[in-house]
Coordinates of C-alpha atoms and ligand atoms in Angstrom, one line a residue:
X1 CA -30.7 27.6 2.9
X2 CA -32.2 24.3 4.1
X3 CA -30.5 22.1 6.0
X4 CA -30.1 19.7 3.2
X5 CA -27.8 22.7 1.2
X6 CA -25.4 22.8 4.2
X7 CA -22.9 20.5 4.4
X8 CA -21.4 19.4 7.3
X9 CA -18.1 19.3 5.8
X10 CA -16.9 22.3 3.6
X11 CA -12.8 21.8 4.0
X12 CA -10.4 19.3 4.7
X13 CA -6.4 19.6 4.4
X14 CA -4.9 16.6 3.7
X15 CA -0.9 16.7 4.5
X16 CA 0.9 14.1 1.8
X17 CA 0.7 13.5 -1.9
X18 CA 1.8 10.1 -2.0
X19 CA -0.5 7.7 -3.3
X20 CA -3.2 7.6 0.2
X21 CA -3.2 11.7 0.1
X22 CA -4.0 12.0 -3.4
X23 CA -6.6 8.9 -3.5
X24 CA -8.0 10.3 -0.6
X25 CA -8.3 13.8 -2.6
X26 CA -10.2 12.6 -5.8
X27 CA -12.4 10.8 -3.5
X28 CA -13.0 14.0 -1.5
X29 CA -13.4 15.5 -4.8
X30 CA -16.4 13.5 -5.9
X31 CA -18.6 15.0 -3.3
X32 CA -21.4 17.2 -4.1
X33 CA -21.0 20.3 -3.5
X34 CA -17.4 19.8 -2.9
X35 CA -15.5 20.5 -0.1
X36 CA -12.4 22.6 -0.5
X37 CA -9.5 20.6 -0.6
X38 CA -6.2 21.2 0.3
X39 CA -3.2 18.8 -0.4
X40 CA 0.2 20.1 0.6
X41 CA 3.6 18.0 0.3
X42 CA 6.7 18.9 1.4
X43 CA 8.4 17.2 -1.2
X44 CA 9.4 19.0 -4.5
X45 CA 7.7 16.5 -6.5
X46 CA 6.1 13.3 -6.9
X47 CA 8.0 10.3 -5.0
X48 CA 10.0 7.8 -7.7
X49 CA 11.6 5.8 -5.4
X50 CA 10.6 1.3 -5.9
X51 CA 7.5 0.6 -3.6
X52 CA 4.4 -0.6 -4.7
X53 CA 3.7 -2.5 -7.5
X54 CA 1.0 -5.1 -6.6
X55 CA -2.9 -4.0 -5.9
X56 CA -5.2 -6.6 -4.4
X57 CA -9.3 -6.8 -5.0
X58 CA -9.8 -3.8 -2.2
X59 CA -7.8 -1.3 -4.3
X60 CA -9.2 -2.2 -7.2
X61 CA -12.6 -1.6 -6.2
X62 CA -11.8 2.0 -4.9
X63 CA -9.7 2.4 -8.5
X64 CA -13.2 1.3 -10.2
X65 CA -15.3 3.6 -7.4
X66 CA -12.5 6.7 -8.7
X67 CA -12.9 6.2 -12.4
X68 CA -9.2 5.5 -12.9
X69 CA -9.5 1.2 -13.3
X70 CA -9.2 1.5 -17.3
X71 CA -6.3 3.4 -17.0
X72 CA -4.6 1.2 -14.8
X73 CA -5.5 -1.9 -16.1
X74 CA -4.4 -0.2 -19.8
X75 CA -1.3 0.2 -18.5
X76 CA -0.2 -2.1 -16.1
X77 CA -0.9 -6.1 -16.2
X78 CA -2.4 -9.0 -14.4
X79 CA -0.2 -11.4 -13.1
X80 CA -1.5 -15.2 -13.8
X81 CA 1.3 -17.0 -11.7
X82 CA 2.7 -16.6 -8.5
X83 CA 5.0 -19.2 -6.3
X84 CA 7.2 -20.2 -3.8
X85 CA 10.6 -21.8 -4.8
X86 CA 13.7 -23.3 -3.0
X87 CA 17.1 -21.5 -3.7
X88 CA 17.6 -24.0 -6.7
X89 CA 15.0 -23.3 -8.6
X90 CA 12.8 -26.0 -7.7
X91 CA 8.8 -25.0 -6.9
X92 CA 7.1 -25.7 -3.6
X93 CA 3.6 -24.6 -4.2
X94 CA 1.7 -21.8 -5.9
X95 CA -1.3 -20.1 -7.9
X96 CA -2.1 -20.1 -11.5
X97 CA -5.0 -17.3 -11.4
X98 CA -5.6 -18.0 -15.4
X99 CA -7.8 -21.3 -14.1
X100 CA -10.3 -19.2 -12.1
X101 CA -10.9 -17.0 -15.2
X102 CA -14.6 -17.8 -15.3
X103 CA -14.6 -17.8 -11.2
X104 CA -15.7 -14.0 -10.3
X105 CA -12.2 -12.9 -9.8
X106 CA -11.0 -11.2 -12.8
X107 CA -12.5 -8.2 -12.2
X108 CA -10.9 -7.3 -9.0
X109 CA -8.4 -9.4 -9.7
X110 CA -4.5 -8.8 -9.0
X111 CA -3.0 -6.0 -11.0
X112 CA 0.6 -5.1 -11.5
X113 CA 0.9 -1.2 -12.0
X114 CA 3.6 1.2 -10.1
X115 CA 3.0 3.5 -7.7
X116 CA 5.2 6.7 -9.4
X117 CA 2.5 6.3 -12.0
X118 CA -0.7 5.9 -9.6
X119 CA 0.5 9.0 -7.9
X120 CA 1.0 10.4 -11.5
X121 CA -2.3 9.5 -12.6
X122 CA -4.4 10.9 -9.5
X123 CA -2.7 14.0 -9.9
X124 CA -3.4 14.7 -13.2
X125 CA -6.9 13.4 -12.5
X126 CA -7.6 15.8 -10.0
X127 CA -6.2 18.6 -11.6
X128 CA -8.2 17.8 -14.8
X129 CA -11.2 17.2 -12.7
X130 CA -11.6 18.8 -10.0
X131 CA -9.1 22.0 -10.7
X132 CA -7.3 20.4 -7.5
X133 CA -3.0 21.1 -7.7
X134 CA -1.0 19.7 -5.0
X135 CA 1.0 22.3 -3.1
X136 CA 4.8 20.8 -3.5
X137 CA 7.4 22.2 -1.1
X138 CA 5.1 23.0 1.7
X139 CA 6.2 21.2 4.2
X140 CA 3.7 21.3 7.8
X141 CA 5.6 21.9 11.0
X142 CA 3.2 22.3 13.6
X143 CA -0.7 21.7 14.4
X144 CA -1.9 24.9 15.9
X145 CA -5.2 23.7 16.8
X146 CA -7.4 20.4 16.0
X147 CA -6.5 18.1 19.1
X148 CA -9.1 18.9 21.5
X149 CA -12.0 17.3 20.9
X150 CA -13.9 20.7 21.6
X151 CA -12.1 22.5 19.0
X152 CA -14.5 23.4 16.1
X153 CA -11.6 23.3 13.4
X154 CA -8.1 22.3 12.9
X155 CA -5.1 24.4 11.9
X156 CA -1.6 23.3 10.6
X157 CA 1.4 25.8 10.6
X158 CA 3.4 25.0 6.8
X159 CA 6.6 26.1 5.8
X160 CA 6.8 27.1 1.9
X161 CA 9.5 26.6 -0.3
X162 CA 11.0 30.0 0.5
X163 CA 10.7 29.1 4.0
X164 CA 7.6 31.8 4.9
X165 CA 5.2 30.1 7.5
X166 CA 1.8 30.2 6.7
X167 CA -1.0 29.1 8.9
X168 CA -4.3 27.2 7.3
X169 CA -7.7 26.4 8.6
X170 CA -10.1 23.5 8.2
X171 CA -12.7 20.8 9.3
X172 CA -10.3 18.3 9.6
X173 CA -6.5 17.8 8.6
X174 CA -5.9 14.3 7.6
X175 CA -2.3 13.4 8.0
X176 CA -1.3 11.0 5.0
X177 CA 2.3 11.6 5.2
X178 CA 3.7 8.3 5.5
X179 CA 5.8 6.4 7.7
X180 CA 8.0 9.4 9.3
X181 CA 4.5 11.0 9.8
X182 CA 4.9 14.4 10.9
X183 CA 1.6 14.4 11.9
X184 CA 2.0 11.4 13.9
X185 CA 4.4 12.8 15.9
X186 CA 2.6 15.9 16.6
X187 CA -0.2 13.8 17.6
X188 CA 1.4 11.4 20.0
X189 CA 5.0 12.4 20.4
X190 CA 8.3 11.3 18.2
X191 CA 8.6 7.5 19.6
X192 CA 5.2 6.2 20.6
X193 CA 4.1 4.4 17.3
X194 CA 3.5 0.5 18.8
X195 CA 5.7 -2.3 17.4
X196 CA 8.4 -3.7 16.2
X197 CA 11.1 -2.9 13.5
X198 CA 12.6 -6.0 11.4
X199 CA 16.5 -6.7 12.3
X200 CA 16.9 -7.6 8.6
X201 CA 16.6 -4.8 5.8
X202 CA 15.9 -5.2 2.5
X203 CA 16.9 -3.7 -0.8
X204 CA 14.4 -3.3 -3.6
X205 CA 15.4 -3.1 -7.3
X206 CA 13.7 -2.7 -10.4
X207 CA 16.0 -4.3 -13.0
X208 CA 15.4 -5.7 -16.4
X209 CA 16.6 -9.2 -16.8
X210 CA 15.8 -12.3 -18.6
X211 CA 14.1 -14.6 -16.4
X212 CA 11.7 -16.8 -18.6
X213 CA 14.8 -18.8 -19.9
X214 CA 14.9 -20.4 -16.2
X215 CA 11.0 -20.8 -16.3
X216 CA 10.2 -18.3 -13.6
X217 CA 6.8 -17.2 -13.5
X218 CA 5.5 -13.6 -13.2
X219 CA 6.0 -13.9 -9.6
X220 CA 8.1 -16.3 -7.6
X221 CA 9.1 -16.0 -3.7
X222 CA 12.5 -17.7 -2.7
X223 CA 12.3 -19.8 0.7
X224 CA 16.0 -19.7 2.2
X225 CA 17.6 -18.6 5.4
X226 CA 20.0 -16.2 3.5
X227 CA 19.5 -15.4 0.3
X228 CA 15.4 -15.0 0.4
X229 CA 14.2 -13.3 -1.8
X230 CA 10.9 -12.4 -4.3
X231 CA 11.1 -11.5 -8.0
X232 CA 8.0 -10.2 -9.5
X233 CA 7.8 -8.8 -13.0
X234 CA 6.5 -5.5 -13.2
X235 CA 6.7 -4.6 -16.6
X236 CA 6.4 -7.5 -19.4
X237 CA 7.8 -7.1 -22.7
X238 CA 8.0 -9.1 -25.8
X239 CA 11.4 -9.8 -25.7
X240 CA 12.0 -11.2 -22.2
X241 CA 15.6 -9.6 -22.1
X242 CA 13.6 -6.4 -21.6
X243 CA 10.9 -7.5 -18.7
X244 CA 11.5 -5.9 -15.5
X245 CA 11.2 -7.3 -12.9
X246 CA 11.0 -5.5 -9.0
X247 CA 13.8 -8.0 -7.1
X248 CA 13.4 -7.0 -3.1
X249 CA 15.9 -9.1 -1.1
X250 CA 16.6 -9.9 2.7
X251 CA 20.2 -8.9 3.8
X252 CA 22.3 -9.2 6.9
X253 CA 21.0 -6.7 9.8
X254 CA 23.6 -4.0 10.7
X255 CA 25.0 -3.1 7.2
X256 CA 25.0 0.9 6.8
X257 CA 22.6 2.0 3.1
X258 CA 26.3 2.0 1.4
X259 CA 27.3 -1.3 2.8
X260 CA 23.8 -2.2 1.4
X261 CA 24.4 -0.6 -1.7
X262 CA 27.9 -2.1 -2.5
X263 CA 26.5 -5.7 -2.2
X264 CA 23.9 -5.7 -4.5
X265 CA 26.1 -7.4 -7.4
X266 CA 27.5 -10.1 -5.3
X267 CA 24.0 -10.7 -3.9
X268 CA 22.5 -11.4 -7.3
X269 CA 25.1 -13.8 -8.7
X270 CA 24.3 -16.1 -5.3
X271 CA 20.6 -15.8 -5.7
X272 CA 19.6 -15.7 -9.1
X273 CA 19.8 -18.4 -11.2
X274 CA 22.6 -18.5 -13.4
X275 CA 24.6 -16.1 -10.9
X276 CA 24.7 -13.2 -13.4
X277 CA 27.2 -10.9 -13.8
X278 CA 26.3 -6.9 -14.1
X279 CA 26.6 -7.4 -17.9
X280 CA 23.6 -9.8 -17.7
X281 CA 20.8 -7.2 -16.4
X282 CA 20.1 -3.3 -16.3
X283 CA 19.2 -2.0 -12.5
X284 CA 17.0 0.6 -13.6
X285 CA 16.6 1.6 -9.4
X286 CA 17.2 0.4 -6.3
X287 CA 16.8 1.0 -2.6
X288 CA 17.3 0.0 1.2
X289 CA 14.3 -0.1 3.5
X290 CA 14.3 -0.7 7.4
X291 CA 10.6 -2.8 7.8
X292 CA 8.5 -2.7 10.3
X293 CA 5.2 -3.9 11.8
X294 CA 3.7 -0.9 13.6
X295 CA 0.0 0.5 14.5
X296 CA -1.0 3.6 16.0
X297 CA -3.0 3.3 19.2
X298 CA -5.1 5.9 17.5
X299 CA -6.1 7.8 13.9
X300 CA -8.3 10.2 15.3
X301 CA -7.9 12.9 18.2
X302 CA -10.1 15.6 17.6
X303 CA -10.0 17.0 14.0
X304 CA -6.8 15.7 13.7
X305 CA -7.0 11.9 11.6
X306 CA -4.6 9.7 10.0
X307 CA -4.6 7.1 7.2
X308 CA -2.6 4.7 5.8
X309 CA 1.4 4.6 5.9
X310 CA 1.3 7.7 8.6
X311 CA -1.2 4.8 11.1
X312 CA 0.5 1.5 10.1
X313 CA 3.0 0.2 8.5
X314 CA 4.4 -3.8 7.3
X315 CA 6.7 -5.6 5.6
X316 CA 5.9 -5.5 1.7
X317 CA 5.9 -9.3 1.5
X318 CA 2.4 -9.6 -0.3
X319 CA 1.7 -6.5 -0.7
X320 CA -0.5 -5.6 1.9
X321 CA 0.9 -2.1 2.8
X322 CA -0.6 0.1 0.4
X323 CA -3.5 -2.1 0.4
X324 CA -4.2 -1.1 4.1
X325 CA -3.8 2.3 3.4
X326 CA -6.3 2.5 0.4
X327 CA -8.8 0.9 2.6
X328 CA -8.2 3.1 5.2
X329 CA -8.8 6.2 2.4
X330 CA -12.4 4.5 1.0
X331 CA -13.0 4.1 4.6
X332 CA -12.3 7.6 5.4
X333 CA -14.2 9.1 2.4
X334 CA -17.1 6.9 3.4
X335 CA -17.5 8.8 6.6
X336 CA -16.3 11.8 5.6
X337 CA -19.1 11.6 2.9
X338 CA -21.7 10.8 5.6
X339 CA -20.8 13.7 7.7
X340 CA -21.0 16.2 4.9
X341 CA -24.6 14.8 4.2
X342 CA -25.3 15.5 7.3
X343 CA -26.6 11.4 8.2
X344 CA -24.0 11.0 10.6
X345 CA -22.5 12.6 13.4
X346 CA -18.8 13.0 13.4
X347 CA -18.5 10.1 16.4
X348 CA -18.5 7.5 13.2
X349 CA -15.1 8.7 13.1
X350 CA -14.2 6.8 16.2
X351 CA -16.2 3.8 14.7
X352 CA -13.4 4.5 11.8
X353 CA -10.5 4.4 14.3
X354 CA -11.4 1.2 15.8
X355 CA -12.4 -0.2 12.9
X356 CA -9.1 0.1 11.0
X357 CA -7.1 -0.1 13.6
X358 CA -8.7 -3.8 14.3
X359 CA -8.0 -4.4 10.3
X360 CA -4.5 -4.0 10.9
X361 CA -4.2 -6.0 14.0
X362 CA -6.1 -8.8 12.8
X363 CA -5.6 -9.2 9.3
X364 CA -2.5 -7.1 8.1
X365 CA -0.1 -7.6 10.8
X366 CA -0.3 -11.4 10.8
X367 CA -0.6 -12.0 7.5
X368 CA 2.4 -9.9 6.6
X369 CA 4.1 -11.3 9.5
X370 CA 3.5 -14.3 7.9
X371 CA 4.7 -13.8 4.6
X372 CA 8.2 -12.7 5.9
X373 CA 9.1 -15.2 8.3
X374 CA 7.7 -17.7 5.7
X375 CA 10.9 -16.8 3.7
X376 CA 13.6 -16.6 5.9
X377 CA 12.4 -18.3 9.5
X378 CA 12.0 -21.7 8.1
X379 CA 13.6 -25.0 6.4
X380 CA 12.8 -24.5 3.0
X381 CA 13.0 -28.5 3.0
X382 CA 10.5 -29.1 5.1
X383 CA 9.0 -26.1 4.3
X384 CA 5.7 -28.3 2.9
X385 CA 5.5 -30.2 6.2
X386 CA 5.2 -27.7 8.3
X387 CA 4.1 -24.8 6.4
X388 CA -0.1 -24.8 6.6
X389 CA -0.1 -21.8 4.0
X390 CA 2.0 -23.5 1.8
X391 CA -0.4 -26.8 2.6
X392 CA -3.4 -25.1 1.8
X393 CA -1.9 -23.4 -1.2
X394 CA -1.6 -26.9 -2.3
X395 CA -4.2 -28.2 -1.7
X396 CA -5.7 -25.2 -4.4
X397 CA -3.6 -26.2 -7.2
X398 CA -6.4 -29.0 -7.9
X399 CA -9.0 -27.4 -5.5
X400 CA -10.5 -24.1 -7.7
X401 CA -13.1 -23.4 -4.9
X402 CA -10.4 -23.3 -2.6
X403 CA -7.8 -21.6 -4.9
X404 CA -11.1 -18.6 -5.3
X405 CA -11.5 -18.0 -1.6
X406 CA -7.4 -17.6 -0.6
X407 CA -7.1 -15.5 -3.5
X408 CA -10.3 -13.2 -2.5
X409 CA -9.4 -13.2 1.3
X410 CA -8.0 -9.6 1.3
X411 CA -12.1 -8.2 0.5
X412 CA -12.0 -8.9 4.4
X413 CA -10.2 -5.9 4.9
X414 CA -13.3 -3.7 3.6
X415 CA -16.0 -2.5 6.3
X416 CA -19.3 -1.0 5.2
X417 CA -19.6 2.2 7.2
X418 CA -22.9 3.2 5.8
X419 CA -24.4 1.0 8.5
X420 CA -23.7 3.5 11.1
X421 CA -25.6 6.1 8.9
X422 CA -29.0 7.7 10.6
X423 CA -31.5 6.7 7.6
X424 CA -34.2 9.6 6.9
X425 CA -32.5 12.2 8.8
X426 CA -32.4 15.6 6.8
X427 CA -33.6 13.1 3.9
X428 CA -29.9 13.2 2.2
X429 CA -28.6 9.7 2.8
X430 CA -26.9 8.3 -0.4
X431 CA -26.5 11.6 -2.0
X432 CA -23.2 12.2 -1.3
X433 CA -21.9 8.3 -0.7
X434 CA -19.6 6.8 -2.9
Ligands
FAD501 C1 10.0 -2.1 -1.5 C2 8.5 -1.8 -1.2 C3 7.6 -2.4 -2.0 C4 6.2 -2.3 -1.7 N1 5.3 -2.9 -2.4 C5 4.0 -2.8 -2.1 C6 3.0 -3.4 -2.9 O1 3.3 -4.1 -3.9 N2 1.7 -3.3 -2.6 C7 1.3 -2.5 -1.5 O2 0.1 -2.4 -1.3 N3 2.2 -1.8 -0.8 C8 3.5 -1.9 -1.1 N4 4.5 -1.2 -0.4 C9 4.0 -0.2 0.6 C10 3.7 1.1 -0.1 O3 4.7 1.5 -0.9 C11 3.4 2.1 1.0 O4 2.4 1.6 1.9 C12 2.8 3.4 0.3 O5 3.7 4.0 -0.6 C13 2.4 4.4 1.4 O6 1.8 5.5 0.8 P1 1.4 6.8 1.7 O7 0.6 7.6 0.8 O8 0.7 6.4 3.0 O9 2.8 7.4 2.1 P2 4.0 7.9 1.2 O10 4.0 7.3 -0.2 O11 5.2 7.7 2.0 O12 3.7 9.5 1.0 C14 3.8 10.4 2.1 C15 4.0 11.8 1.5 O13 3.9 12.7 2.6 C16 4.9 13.7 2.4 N5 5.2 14.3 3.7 C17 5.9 13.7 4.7 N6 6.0 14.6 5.7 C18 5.3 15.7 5.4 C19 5.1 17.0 6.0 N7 5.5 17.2 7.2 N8 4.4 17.9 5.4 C20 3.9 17.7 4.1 N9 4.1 16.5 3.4 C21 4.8 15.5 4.1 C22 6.0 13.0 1.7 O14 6.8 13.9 1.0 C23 5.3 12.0 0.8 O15 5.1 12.5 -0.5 C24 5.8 -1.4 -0.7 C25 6.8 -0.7 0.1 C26 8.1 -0.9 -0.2 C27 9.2 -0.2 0.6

């Protein structure tokens, strides 16, 4: 065989099926010849639990790269309005995307679509085309080898659903397996993952409710020291009775999950308008979440690599987690794909450590930051005065130019990695990029 038949990647394990692990898979899955791919989960099934809902311009554009866009935009919905309201009702600021229709936006613009379904989607997708099935139940315990930068694969030990251990073998094992990363752990130990954890939980529901009789608009975020709060609807429906809507709310730090739980009814008649009743809406789910702001200090040792939730985590307040972690996954692939073609060396994986890492720091981080204590650390009277984002956001309500380039700030999160590819060598380049 010539050199150009030999790829320099011919397996990867990724540990996760939630909705990183499995993008991450379908990408993998487009390379030619393909690599074998493993995806284990120690779950019994897909996650159903009320996370993400909102997808920014980077994930659409890896959605479009992975042939699943028309599915998801089929589906799910753009959102035209979103704002920022005091406790009674009365809007501050906010955008109306439907203006910038003819602006350059539409096509990566904002779309509304939740995550049980992604992860349902990519799943059947990459059974259907790639003959890919996730291994549910299979849970990994231990990395046998992979660490040392001299090792020449990486193993993971993985506990089955009848509790036999089996050990498996590959180029790399990419740990996609959330926030209570296991691989994480095994990587730098149970406690070292840098920053901070939010005093306040939150509780996210998805409930149907009527919510156009008080003139809401498909996404509104409440400014108040107490009862803060954002309700965005996730699922529109003729009748409004029946929209649902995903209603994620600040409580009081300390409460246990059943404390949290127990509240929920008298939380909603003090925030919602018209203080309804349980009679008035349908909770359809809801959770507590702790929130944090956290970043590894690396997502590469050796064979060993991590991506999204597993690396970094952040308040959900603008929907920048997810977000972070598909970049991290078209990232990934991108490298991934240019060590298989053999026009990079598998350094450009340190180039993708420092690179996302400096994503988060700069971008995520502070802009979620942002978004949280915008709701809860401020006056919402003053709120406009002292507020810049809420300024600027202003400002765009007349400005379109302006309105274009807050709206299309999150492409910053996307790095071309191709630039570190060694053009001409083994004449391959491009084959295999995505
Ligand atoms: C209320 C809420 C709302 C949110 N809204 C948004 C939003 O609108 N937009 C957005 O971008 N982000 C949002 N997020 C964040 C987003 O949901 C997460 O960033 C995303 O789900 C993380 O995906 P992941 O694949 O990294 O991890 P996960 O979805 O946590 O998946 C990890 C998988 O790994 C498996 N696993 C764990 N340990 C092991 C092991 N040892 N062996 C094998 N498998 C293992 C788990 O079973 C799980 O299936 C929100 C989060 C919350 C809490």
């Amino acid at each position: 065989m010539s050199d150009q038949q030999f790829p320099g990647l011919s397996s990867v394990i990724i540990v996760g099926a939630g909705p990183s692990g499995l993008l991450l898979a379908l990408l993998l899955a487009q390379l030619s010849p393909r690599p074998n791919i493993t995806i284990l989960d120690a779950a019994p099934t897909l996650n159903e639990a009320p996370r993400a809902t909102h997808y920014g311009s980077p994930s659409i554009k890896l959605f479009r790269q992975v042939g699943i866009l028309a599915e998801i935009r089929r589906d799910g919905y753009m959102p035209e309005k979103i704002c920022w309201r005091k406790l009674s009702g009365e809007r501050i600021t906010g955008y109306d995307r439907s203006l910038l229709h003819d602006g350059g936006l539409d096509g990566d613009g904002l779309t509304v679509y939740w995550v049980g379904r992604l992860c349902a989607l990519l799943e059947r997708e990459l059974k259907s085309r790639a003959g890919i099935s996730v291994s549910w139940g299979h849970k990994v315990t231990a990395l046998k080898c992979g660490l040392d930068p001299r090792d020449s694969s990486s193993s993971v030990a993985v506990e089955g659903p009848n509790g036999q251990i089996t050990t498996l073998t590959a180029d790399y094992v990419v740990g996609c397996d959330g926030g209570n990363s296991t691989i994480r752990r095994l990587m730098f130990g149970p406690r070292n993952f840098p920053g901070f954890s939010w005093d306040v939980p939150i509780v996210a529901t998805n409930t149907m409710i009527d919510l156009d009789k008080f003139g809401w608009e498909d996404t509104q975020f409440i400014v108040h020291p107490e009862h803060w709060f954002m309700a965005a609807r996730i699922q529109p429906h003729p009748d409004p009775a029946q929209n649902i809507w995903r209603i994620s709310y600040g409580e009081k730090a300390g409460l246990t999950n059943e404390e949290l739980m127990a509240r929920q009814e008298t939380k909603f008649s003090q925030m919602l308008p018209g203080c309804p009743q349980p009679r008035a809406y349908k909770i359809l789910s809801k959770s507590p979440y702790r929130v944090h702001q956290r970043c590894v200090t690396k997502m590469r040792m050796g064979r060993v690599l991590l991506a999204a939730d597993a690396a970094h985590l952040c308040n959900p307040f603008g929907g920048l987690g997810l977000t972070g972690g598909i970049v991290d996954v078209g990232a990934l692939c991108q490298c991934l794909s240019g060590i298989h073609s053999g026009v990079c060396d598998d350094d450009i994986l340190d180039i993708y450590c420092s690179v996302q890492r400096g994503k988060w720091h700069d971008i995520i981080n502070p802009v979620s930051t942002a978004n949280i204590r915008r709701l809860f650390l401020q006056d919402p009277e003053k709120a406009l005065e002292e507020d810049e984002m809420l300024q600027l956001i202003l400002r765009a309500e007349t400005d379109l130019e302006l309105s274009r380039q807050l709206q299309g700030a999150g492409n910053e999160l996307i790095y071309d990695y191709t630039r570190h590819f060694h053009h001409g060598r083994g004449g391959v380049e491009g084959k295999a990029r995505l």
